[in-house]
mmCIF file of C-alpha atoms in Angstrom:
data_model
loop_
_atom_site.group_PDB
_atom_site.id
_atom_site.type_symbol
_atom_site.label_atom_id
_atom_site.label_comp_id
_atom_site.label_asym_id
_atom_site.label_seq_id
_atom_site.Cartn_x
_atom_site.Cartn_y
_atom_site.Cartn_z
ATOM 1 C CA GLU A 4 63.668 83.091 53.144
ATOM 2 C CA LEU A 5 61.580 82.611 56.256
ATOM 3 C CA VAL A 6 63.623 82.275 59.427
ATOM 4 C CA LEU A 7 62.027 81.617 62.779
ATOM 5 C CA ARG A 8 64.093 82.645 65.761
ATOM 6 C CA ARG A 9 63.982 81.776 69.432
ATOM 7 C CA SER A 10 63.586 85.383 70.461
ATOM 8 C CA GLY A 11 60.121 86.506 69.353
ATOM 9 C CA ALA A 12 57.799 85.124 72.035
ATOM 10 C CA ARG A 13 55.620 87.643 73.862
ATOM 11 C CA PRO A 14 53.438 87.292 76.977
ATOM 12 C CA GLY A 15 49.982 86.129 75.931
ATOM 13 C CA ASP A 16 51.256 83.975 73.063
ATOM 14 C CA LEU A 17 50.267 80.308 73.143
ATOM 15 C CA LEU A 18 52.894 77.612 73.724
ATOM 16 C CA CYS A 19 52.589 74.659 71.357
ATOM 17 C CA THR A 20 54.312 71.444 70.333
ATOM 18 C CA THR A 21 54.121 69.112 67.384
ATOM 19 C CA GLY A 22 53.708 65.379 67.858
ATOM 20 C CA SER A 23 53.976 63.660 71.206
ATOM 21 C CA LEU A 24 56.478 63.990 74.027
ATOM 22 C CA GLY A 25 58.483 61.450 75.973
ATOM 23 C CA GLY A 26 58.625 58.792 73.262
ATOM 24 C CA ALA A 27 62.400 58.671 72.977
ATOM 25 C CA GLY A 28 62.836 58.836 76.757
ATOM 26 C CA GLY A 29 60.284 56.068 77.132
ATOM 27 C CA GLY A 30 62.159 54.068 74.496
ATOM 28 C CA LEU A 31 65.382 54.439 76.461
ATOM 29 C CA TYR A 32 63.592 53.331 79.634
ATOM 30 C CA ALA A 33 62.121 50.299 77.829
ATOM 31 C CA TRP A 34 65.549 49.435 76.393
ATOM 32 C CA GLN A 35 67.181 49.635 79.829
ATOM 33 C CA GLU A 36 64.404 47.506 81.343
ATOM 34 C CA GLU A 37 64.824 44.983 78.486
ATOM 35 C CA ARG A 38 61.239 45.510 77.364
ATOM 36 C CA LEU A 39 62.401 45.098 73.799
ATOM 37 C CA ASP A 40 58.885 44.691 72.403
ATOM 38 C CA SER A 41 58.033 48.305 73.256
ATOM 39 C CA PRO A 42 57.110 50.390 70.188
ATOM 40 C CA LEU A 43 58.690 53.368 71.962
ATOM 41 C CA ILE A 44 62.166 51.963 71.212
ATOM 42 C CA GLU A 45 61.581 52.877 67.572
ATOM 43 C CA LYS A 46 61.035 56.523 68.616
ATOM 44 C CA LEU A 47 64.434 56.432 70.314
ATOM 45 C CA LEU A 48 66.298 54.823 67.421
ATOM 46 C CA GLU A 49 64.527 56.519 64.510
ATOM 47 C CA PRO A 50 63.687 60.118 65.373
ATOM 48 C CA GLU A 51 61.874 62.128 62.702
ATOM 49 C CA PRO A 52 62.792 65.814 62.649
ATOM 50 C CA ARG A 53 59.738 67.949 61.822
ATOM 51 C CA LEU A 54 61.189 69.779 58.821
ATOM 52 C CA ALA A 55 58.008 70.043 56.738
ATOM 53 C CA GLU A 56 56.034 71.186 59.769
ATOM 54 C CA GLY A 57 58.646 73.832 60.546
ATOM 55 C CA ARG A 58 58.465 75.211 57.014
ATOM 56 C CA ALA A 59 54.650 75.216 57.008
ATOM 57 C CA LEU A 60 54.534 76.961 60.386
ATOM 58 C CA ALA A 61 57.015 79.588 59.185
ATOM 59 C CA LYS A 62 54.832 80.259 56.131
ATOM 60 C CA SER A 63 51.734 80.565 58.331
ATOM 61 C CA GLY A 64 53.061 83.870 59.673
ATOM 62 C CA SER A 65 51.601 83.143 63.103
ATOM 63 C CA VAL A 66 54.633 81.724 64.920
ATOM 64 C CA THR A 67 56.632 84.128 67.098
ATOM 65 C CA ALA A 68 59.467 81.817 68.281
ATOM 66 C CA MET A 69 60.473 78.213 67.627
ATOM 67 C CA MET A 70 63.086 75.562 68.290
ATOM 68 C CA ASP A 71 63.207 71.791 68.319
ATOM 69 C CA SER A 72 62.872 69.836 71.531
ATOM 70 C CA SER A 73 65.631 67.326 70.819
ATOM 71 C CA ASP A 74 67.300 68.225 74.148
ATOM 72 C CA GLY A 75 63.998 67.868 75.985
ATOM 73 C CA LEU A 76 61.117 70.221 76.660
ATOM 74 C CA ALA A 77 62.748 71.562 79.838
ATOM 75 C CA LEU A 78 65.889 72.805 78.115
ATOM 76 C CA SER A 79 63.942 74.044 75.097
ATOM 77 C CA LEU A 80 61.757 76.199 77.323
ATOM 78 C CA SER A 81 64.810 77.415 79.202
ATOM 79 C CA ASP A 82 66.481 78.441 75.920
ATOM 80 C CA LEU A 83 63.330 80.100 74.542
ATOM 81 C CA SER A 84 62.822 81.876 77.865
ATOM 82 C CA ALA A 85 66.345 83.296 77.832
ATOM 83 C CA ALA A 86 66.220 84.318 74.152
ATOM 84 C CA SER A 87 62.787 85.956 74.324
ATOM 85 C CA ARG A 88 63.098 87.231 77.919
ATOM 86 C CA VAL A 89 59.743 85.713 78.843
ATOM 87 C CA GLY A 90 58.448 82.827 80.923
ATOM 88 C CA PHE A 91 56.081 79.921 80.336
ATOM 89 C CA VAL A 92 53.233 78.125 82.022
ATOM 90 C CA VAL A 93 52.905 74.503 80.885
ATOM 91 C CA CYS A 94 49.540 72.839 81.597
ATOM 92 C CA GLU A 95 50.423 69.313 82.661
ATOM 93 C CA GLU A 96 47.111 67.807 81.558
ATOM 94 C CA ARG A 97 47.649 69.156 78.032
ATOM 95 C CA LEU A 98 51.030 67.459 77.490
ATOM 96 C CA PRO A 99 50.676 65.043 74.544
ATOM 97 C CA LEU A 100 52.386 62.044 76.136
ATOM 98 C CA ALA A 101 53.715 59.389 73.781
ATOM 99 C CA GLU A 102 51.304 56.505 73.370
ATOM 100 C CA GLY A 103 51.954 53.768 75.916
ATOM 101 C CA LEU A 104 54.311 55.852 78.070
ATOM 102 C CA GLU A 105 51.922 56.458 80.961
ATOM 103 C CA GLU A 106 50.860 52.793 81.006
ATOM 104 C CA MET A 107 54.510 51.724 81.173
ATOM 105 C CA VAL A 108 55.818 54.038 83.912
ATOM 106 C CA GLY A 109 52.810 55.711 85.581
ATOM 107 C CA ARG A 110 51.532 59.269 85.245
ATOM 108 C CA ASP A 111 54.107 61.191 87.300
ATOM 109 C CA ARG A 112 57.112 59.463 85.739
ATOM 110 C CA ALA A 113 55.603 59.837 82.239
ATOM 111 C CA VAL A 114 55.233 63.597 82.729
ATOM 112 C CA GLU A 115 58.782 63.817 84.080
ATOM 113 C CA ILE A 116 60.135 61.889 81.064
ATOM 114 C CA ALA A 117 58.149 64.093 78.674
ATOM 115 C CA TYR A 118 59.566 67.184 80.346
ATOM 116 C CA CYS A 119 63.166 66.133 80.958
ATOM 117 C CA ALA A 120 64.184 63.478 78.445
ATOM 118 C CA GLY A 121 65.475 64.506 75.052
ATOM 119 C CA GLY A 122 65.492 62.813 71.693
ATOM 120 C CA ASP A 123 61.957 63.595 70.543
ATOM 121 C CA PHE A 124 62.876 66.095 67.775
ATOM 122 C CA GLU A 125 59.465 67.751 67.958
ATOM 123 C CA LEU A 126 59.017 71.494 67.504
ATOM 124 C CA VAL A 127 58.261 73.730 70.469
ATOM 125 C CA PHE A 128 56.916 77.101 69.408
ATOM 126 C CA THR A 129 54.857 80.109 70.373
ATOM 127 C CA VAL A 130 51.908 81.397 68.373
ATOM 128 C CA ARG A 131 50.014 84.679 68.488
ATOM 129 C CA ARG A 132 46.507 83.953 69.792
ATOM 130 C CA ASP A 133 44.940 85.407 66.646
ATOM 131 C CA GLY A 134 47.183 83.153 64.555
ATOM 132 C CA LEU A 135 46.277 79.820 66.139
ATOM 133 C CA GLU A 136 43.922 78.794 63.339
ATOM 134 C CA ALA A 137 46.600 79.497 60.693
ATOM 135 C CA ALA A 138 49.111 77.458 62.701
ATOM 136 C CA ARG A 139 46.606 74.588 63.020
ATOM 137 C CA GLN A 140 46.186 74.609 59.240
ATOM 138 C CA ALA A 141 49.978 74.412 58.835
ATOM 139 C CA CYS A 142 50.364 71.236 60.902
ATOM 140 C CA ARG A 143 48.964 69.150 63.719
ATOM 141 C CA LEU A 144 49.850 70.770 67.011
ATOM 142 C CA THR A 145 48.931 70.744 70.676
ATOM 143 C CA VAL A 146 48.607 73.915 72.739
ATOM 144 C CA ILE A 147 50.426 73.025 75.968
ATOM 145 C CA GLY A 148 50.472 76.394 77.725
ATOM 146 C CA GLU A 149 51.135 80.064 77.328
ATOM 147 C CA VAL A 150 53.843 82.694 77.477
ATOM 148 C CA VAL A 151 53.996 84.745 80.697
ATOM 149 C CA LYS A 152 56.289 87.524 81.885
ATOM 150 C CA GLU A 153 58.774 85.387 83.811
ATOM 151 C CA GLY A 154 59.533 81.999 85.293
ATOM 152 C CA ILE A 155 58.872 78.516 83.963
ATOM 153 C CA TRP A 156 55.909 76.880 85.633
ATOM 154 C CA MET A 157 53.978 73.615 85.516
ATOM 155 C CA GLU A 158 50.291 73.921 86.238
ATOM 156 C CA ARG A 159 48.599 70.864 87.701
ATOM 157 C CA ASP A 160 45.021 70.896 89.005
ATOM 158 C CA GLY A 161 45.046 74.695 88.930
ATOM 159 C CA GLU A 162 48.230 75.032 91.012
ATOM 160 C CA ARG A 163 51.481 76.376 89.580
ATOM 161 C CA VAL A 164 54.866 75.008 90.583
ATOM 162 C CA ARG A 165 58.084 76.644 89.408
ATOM 163 C CA LEU A 166 60.284 74.328 87.350
ATOM 164 C CA GLU A 167 64.019 73.969 87.209
ATOM 165 C CA ALA A 168 65.589 74.326 83.779
ATOM 166 C CA ARG A 169 67.002 70.809 83.940
ATOM 167 C CA GLY A 170 63.688 69.185 84.674
ATOM 168 C CA TYR A 171 61.250 68.623 87.383
ATOM 169 C CA GLU A 172 62.401 65.743 89.512
ATOM 170 C CA HIS A 173 61.787 67.990 92.528
ATOM 171 C CA MET A 174 58.066 68.162 91.741
ATOM 172 C CA ILE A 175 57.247 64.482 91.878
ATOM 173 C CA GLY A 176 55.284 63.774 94.988
ATOM 174 C CA ILE A 177 53.146 66.905 95.134
#
């Protein structure tokens, strides 16, 4: 049986996610704002765990560490970082924001929701660079960053800002 752990990431590996991020958080925001026509509410109420994608990625042999992002990308990266004893750089412009999220709340808030809010049930995983093609054949994915030696960073316009494990409310405004 193929088991993917949280502890195999190595510096130089690529950081990837399935699907889009911030949909469930955006759905919660829409619900609270009584924007009940928002399609994002469905993402909140009917999450779809990526079981088939997880199995296909495991079979690809290219994934070094994986977990789901149901608690949010921030906590997932914190957990993967602790388990693998590595850090991450997330490229903000590569984040696959849920459709309609940025239009609803603006860019900065959309990125914060994608990073901090949970409920998306996507997979966050690291891939050996020479295994990216095999991973892409296993499922649709987005490369959102890379594994580094330490720290969790968000890169925006070429500048890196260190992130807190719980999210990046402190970053808004840079």
